[in-house]
mmCIF file with all atom_site columns, C-alpha atoms in Angstrom:
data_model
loop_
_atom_site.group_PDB
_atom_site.id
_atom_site.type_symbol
_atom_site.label_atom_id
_atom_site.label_alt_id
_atom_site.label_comp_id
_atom_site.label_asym_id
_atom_site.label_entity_id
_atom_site.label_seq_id
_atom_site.pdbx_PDB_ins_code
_atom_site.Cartn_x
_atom_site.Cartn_y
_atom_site.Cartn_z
_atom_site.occupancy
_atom_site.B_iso_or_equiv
_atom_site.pdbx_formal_charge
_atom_site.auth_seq_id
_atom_site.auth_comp_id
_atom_site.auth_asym_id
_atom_site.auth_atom_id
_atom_site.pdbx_PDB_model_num
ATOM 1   C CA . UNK I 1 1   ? 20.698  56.977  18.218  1.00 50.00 ? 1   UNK I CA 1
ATOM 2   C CA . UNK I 1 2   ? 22.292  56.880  21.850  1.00 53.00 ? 2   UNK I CA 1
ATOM 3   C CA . UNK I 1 3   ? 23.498  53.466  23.070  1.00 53.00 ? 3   UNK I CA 1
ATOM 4   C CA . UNK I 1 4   ? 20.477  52.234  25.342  1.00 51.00 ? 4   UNK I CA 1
ATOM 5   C CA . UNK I 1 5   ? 18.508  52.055  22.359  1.00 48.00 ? 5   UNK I CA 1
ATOM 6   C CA . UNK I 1 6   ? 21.177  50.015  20.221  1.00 49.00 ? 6   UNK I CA 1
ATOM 7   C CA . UNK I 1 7   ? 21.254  47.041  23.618  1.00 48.00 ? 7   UNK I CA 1
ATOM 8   C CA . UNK I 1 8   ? 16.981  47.392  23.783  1.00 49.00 ? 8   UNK I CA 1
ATOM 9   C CA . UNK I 1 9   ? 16.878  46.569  20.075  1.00 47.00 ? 9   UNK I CA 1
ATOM 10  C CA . UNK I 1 10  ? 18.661  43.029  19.872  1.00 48.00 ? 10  UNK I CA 1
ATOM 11  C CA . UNK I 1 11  ? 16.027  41.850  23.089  1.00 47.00 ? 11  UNK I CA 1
ATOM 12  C CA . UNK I 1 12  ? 13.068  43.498  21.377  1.00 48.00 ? 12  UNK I CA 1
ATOM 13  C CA . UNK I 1 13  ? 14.143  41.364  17.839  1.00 45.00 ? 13  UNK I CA 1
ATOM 14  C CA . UNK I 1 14  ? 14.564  37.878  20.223  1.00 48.00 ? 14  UNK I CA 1
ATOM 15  C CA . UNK I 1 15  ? 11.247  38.092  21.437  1.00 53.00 ? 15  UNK I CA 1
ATOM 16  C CA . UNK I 1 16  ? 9.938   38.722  17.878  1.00 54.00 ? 16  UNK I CA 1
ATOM 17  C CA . UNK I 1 17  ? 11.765  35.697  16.342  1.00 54.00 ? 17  UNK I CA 1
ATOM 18  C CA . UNK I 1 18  ? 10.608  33.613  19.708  1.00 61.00 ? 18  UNK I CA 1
ATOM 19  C CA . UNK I 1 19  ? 6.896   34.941  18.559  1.00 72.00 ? 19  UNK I CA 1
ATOM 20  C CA . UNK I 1 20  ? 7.448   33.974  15.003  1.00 71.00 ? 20  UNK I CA 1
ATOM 21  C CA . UNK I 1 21  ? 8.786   30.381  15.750  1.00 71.00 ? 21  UNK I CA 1
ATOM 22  C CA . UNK I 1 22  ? 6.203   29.628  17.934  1.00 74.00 ? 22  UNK I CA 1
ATOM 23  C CA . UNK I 1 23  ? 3.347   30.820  15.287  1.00 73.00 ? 23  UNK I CA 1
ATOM 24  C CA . UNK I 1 24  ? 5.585   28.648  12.580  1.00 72.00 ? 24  UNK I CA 1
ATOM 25  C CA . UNK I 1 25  ? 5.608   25.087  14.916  1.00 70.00 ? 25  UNK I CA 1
ATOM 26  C CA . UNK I 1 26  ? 2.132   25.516  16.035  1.00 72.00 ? 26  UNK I CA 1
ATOM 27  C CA . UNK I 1 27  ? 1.447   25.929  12.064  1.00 70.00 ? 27  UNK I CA 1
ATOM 28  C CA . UNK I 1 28  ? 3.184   22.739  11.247  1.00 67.00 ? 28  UNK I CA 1
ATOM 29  C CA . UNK I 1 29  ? 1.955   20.780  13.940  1.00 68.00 ? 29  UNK I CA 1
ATOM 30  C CA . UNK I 1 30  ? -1.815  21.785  13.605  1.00 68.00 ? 30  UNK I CA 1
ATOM 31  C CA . UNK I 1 31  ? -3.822  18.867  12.686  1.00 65.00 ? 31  UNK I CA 1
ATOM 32  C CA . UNK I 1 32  ? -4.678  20.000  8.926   1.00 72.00 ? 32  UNK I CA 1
ATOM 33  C CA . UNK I 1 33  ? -1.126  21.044  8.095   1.00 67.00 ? 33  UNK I CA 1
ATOM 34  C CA . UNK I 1 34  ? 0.078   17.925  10.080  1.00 71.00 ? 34  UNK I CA 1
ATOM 35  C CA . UNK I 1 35  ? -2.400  15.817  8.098   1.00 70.00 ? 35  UNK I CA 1
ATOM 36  C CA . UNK I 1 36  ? -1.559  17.558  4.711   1.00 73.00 ? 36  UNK I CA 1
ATOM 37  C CA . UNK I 1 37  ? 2.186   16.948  5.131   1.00 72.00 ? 37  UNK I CA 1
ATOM 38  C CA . UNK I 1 38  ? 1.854   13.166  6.012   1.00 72.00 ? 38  UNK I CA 1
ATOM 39  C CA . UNK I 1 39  ? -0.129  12.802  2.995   1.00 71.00 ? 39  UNK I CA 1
ATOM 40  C CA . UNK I 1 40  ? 2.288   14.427  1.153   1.00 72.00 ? 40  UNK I CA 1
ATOM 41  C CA . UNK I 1 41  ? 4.705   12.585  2.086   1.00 70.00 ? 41  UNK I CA 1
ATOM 42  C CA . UNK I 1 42  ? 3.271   9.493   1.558   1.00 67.00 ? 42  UNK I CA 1
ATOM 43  C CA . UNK I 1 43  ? 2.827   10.506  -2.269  1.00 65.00 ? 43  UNK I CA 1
ATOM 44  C CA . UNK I 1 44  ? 6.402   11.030  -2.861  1.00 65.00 ? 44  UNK I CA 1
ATOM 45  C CA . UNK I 1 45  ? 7.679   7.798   -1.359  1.00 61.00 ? 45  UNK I CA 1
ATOM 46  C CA . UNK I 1 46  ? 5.299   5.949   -3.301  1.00 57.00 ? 46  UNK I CA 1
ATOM 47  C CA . UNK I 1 47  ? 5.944   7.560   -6.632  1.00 56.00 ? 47  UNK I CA 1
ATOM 48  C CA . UNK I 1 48  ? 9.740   7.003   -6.155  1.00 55.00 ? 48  UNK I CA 1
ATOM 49  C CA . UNK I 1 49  ? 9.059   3.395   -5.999  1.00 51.00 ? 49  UNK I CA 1
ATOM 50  C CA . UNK I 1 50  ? 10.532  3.694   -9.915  1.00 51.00 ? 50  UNK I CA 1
ATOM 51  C CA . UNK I 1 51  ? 13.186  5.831   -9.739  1.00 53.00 ? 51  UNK I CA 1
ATOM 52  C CA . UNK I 1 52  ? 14.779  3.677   -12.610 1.00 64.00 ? 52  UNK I CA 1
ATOM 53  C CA . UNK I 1 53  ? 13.749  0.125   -13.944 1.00 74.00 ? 53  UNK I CA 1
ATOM 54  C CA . UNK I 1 54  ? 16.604  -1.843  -15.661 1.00 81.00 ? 54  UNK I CA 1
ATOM 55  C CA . UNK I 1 55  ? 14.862  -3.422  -18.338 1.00 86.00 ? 55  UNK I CA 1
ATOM 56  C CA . UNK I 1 56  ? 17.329  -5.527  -21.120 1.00 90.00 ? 56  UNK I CA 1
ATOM 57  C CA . UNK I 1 57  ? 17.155  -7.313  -24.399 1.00 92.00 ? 57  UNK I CA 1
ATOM 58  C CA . UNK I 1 58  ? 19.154  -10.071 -25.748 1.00 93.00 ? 58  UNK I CA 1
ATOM 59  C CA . UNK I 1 59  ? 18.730  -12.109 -28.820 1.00 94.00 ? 59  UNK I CA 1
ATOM 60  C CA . UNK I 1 60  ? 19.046  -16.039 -28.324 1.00 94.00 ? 60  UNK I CA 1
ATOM 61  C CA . UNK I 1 61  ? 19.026  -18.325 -31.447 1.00 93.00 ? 61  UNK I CA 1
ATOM 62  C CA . UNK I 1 62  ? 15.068  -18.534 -32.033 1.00 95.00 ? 62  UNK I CA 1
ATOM 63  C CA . UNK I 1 63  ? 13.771  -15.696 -29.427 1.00 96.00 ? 63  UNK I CA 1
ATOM 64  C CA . UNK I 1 64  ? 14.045  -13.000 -27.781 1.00 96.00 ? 64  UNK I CA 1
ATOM 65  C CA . UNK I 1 65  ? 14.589  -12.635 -24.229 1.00 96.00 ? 65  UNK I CA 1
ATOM 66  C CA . UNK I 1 66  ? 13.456  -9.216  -22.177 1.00 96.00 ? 66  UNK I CA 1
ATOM 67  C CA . UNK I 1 67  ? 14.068  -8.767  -18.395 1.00 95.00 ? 67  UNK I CA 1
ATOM 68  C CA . UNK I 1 68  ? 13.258  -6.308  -16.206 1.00 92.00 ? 68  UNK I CA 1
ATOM 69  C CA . UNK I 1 69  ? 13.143  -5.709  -12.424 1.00 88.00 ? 69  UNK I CA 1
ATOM 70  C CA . UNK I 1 70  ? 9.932   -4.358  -11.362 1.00 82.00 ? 70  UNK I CA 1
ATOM 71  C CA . UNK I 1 71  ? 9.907   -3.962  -7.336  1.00 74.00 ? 71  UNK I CA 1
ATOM 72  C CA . UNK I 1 72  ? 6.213   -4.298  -6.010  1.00 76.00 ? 72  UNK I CA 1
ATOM 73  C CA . UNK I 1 73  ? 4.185   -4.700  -9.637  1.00 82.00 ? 73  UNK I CA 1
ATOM 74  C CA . UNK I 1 74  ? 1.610   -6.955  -10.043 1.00 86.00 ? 74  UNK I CA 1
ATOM 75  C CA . UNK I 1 75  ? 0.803   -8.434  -13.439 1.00 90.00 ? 75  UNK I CA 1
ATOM 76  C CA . UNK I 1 76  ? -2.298  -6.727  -13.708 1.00 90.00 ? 76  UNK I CA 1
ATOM 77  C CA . UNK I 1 77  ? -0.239  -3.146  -13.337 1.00 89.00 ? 77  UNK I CA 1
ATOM 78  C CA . UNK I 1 78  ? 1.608   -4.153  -16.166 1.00 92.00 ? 78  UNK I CA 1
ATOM 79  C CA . UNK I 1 79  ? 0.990   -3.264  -20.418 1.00 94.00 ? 79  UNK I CA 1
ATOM 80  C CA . UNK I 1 80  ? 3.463   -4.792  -22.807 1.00 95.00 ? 80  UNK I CA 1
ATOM 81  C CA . UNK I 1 81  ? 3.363   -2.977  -25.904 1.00 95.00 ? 81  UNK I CA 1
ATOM 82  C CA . UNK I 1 82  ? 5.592   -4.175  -29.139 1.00 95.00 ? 82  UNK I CA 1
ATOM 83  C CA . UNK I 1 83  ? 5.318   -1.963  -32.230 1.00 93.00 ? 83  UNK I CA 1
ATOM 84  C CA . UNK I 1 84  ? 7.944   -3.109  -34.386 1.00 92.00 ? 84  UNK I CA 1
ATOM 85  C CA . UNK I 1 85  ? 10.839  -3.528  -32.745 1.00 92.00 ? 85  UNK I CA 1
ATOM 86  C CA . UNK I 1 86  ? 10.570  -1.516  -29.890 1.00 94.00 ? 86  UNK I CA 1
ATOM 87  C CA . UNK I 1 87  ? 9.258   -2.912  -26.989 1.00 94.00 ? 87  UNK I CA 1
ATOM 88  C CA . UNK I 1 88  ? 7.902   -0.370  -23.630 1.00 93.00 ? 88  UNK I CA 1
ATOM 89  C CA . UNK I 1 89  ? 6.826   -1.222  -20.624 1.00 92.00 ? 89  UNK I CA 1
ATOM 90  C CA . UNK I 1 90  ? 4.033   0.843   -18.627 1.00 90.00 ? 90  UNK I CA 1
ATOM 91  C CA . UNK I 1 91  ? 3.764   0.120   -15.380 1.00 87.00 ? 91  UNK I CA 1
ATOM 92  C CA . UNK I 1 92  ? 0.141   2.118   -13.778 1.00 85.00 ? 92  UNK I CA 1
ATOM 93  C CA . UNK I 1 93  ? -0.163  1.639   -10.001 1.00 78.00 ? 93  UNK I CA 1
ATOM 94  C CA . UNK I 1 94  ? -3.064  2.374   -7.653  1.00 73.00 ? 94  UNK I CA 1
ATOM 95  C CA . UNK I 1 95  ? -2.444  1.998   -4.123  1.00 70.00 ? 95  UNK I CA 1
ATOM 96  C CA . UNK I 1 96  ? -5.101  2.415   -1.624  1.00 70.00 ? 96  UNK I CA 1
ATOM 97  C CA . UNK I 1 97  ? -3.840  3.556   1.852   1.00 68.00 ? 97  UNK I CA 1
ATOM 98  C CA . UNK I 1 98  ? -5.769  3.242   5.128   1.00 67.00 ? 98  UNK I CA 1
ATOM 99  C CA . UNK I 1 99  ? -8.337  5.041   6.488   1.00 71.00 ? 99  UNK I CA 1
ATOM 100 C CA . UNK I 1 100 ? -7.770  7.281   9.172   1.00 73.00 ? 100 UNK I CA 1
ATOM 101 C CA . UNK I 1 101 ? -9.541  9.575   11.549  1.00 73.00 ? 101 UNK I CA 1
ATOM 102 C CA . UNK I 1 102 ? -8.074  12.033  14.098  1.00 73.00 ? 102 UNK I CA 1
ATOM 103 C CA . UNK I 1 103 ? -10.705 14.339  15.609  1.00 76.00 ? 103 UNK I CA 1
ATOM 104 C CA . UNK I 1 104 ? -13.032 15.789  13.559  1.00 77.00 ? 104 UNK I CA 1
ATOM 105 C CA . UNK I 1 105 ? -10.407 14.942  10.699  1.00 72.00 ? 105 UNK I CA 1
ATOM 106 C CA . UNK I 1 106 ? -10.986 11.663  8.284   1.00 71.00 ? 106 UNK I CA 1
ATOM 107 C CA . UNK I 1 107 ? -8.344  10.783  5.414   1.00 71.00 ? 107 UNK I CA 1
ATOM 108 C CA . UNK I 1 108 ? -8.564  8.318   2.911   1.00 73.00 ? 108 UNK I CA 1
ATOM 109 C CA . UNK I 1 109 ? -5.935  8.218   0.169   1.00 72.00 ? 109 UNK I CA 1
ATOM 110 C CA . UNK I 1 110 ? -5.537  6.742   -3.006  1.00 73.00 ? 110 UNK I CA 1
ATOM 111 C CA . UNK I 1 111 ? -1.798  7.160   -5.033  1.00 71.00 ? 111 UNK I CA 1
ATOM 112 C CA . UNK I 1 112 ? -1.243  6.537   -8.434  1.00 73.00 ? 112 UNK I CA 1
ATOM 113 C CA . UNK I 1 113 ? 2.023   6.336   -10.420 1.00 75.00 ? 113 UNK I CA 1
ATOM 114 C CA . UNK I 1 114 ? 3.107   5.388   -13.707 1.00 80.00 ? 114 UNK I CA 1
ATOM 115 C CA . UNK I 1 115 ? 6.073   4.836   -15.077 1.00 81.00 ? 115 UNK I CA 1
ATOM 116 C CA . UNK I 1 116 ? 6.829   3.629   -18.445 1.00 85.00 ? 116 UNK I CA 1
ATOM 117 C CA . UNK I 1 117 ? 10.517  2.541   -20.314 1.00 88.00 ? 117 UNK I CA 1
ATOM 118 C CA . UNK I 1 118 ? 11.217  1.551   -24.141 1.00 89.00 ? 118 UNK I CA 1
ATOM 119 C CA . UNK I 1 119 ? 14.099  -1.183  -24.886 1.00 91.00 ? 119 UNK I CA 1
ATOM 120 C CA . UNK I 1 120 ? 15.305  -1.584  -28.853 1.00 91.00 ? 120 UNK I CA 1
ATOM 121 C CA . UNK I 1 121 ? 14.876  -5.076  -29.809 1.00 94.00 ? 121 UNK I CA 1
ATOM 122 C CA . UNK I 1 122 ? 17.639  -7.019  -31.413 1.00 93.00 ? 122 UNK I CA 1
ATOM 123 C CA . UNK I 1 123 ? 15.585  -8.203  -34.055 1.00 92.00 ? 123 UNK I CA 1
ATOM 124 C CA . UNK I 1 124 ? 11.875  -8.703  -35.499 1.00 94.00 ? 124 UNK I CA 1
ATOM 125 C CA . UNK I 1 125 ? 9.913   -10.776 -33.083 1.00 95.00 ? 125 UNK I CA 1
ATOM 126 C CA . UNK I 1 126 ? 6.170   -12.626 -33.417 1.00 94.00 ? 126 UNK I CA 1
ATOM 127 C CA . UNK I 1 127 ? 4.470   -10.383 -30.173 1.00 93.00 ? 127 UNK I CA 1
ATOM 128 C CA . UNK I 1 128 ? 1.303   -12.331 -30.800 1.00 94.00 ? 128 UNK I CA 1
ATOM 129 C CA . UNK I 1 129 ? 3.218   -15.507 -29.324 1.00 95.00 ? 129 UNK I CA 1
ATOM 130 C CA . UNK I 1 130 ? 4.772   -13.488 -26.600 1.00 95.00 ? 130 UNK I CA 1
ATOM 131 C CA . UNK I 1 131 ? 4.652   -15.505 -22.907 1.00 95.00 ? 131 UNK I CA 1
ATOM 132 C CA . UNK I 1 132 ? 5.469   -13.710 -19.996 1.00 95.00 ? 132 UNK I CA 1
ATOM 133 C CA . UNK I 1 133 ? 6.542   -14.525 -16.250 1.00 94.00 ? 133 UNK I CA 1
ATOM 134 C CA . UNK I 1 134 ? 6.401   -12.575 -13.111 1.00 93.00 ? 134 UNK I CA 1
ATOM 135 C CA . UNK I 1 135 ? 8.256   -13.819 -9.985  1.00 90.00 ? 135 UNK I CA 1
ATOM 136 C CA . UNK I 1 136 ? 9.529   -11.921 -7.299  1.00 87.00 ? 136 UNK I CA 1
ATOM 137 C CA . UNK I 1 137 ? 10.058  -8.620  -9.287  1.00 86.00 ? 137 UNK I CA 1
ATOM 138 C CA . UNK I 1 138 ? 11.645  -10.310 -12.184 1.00 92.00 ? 138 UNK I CA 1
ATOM 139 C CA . UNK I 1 139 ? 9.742   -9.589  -15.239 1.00 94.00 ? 139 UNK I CA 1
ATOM 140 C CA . UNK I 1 140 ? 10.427  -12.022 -18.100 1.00 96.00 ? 140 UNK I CA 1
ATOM 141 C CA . UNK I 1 141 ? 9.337   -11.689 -21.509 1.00 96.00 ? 141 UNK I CA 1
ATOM 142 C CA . UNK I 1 142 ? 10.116  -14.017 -24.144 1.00 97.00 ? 142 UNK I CA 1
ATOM 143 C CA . UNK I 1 143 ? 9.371   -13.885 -27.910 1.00 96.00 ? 143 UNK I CA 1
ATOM 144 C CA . UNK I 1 144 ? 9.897   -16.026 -30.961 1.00 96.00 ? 144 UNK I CA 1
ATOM 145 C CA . UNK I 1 145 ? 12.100  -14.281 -33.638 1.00 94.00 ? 145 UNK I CA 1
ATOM 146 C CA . UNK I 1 146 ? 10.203  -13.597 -37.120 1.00 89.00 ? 146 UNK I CA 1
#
């Protein structure tokens, strides 16, 4: 290999790469792809909503007291389920997001998450009698003791 062929190499490489990353942002920025990614994105910033939920029990003299911060839950999103003395929490969201057309392209999506945490009660409790209050993301449960 003489040495004009090593300096033409490097050049004919650049406008290969050049080539390539042009293909790869006009890929990215299409409107499918484009469309795809949003959407994608979308999904996993809604299903990280409940990366953790702190959910505690304490035993007061004739109940006992759970608590739990659930950001953006309604009540109706919510199943309280006591089988003995464990207590858990499911928590199954559906979130409708807008509408949207760009060109010939239309989206509509829907997300759904769940999420679901057990706590150890203290003691035996009467989950019949169970009366529950949500305010703000502050999930309150309270049950009387058997």
């Amino acid at each position: 290999m003489n040495d004009k062929n090593k300096k033409e190499r490097p050049s004919e490489l650049f406008d290969f790469n050049g080539d390539l990353s042009n293909a790869i942002d006009y890929f990215f920025h299409s409107s499918p792809v484009r469309h795809f990614l949003k959407q994608f994105e979308e999904v996993m910033v809604q299903n990280a909503a409940f990366p953790y939920m702190d959910l505690q029990a304490y035993e007061l003299e004739d109940e006992v007291l759970v608590e739990a911060h659930l950001p953006d839950t309604a009540m109706q999103d919510i199943d309280i389920d006591v089988t003995g003395r464990t207590l858990t929490l499911e928590i199954d969201r559906k979130v409708q997001h807008s509408s949207e057309q760009t060109g010939p392209y239309y989206a509509q999506s829907t997300t759904y998450s769940h999420f679901s945490r057990s706590v150890y009660l203290p003691s035996e409790v009467e989950s019949s009698r169970m009366i529950t209050f949500l305010k703000d993301g502050n999930l309150i449960i309270r049950m009387p003791k058997k």
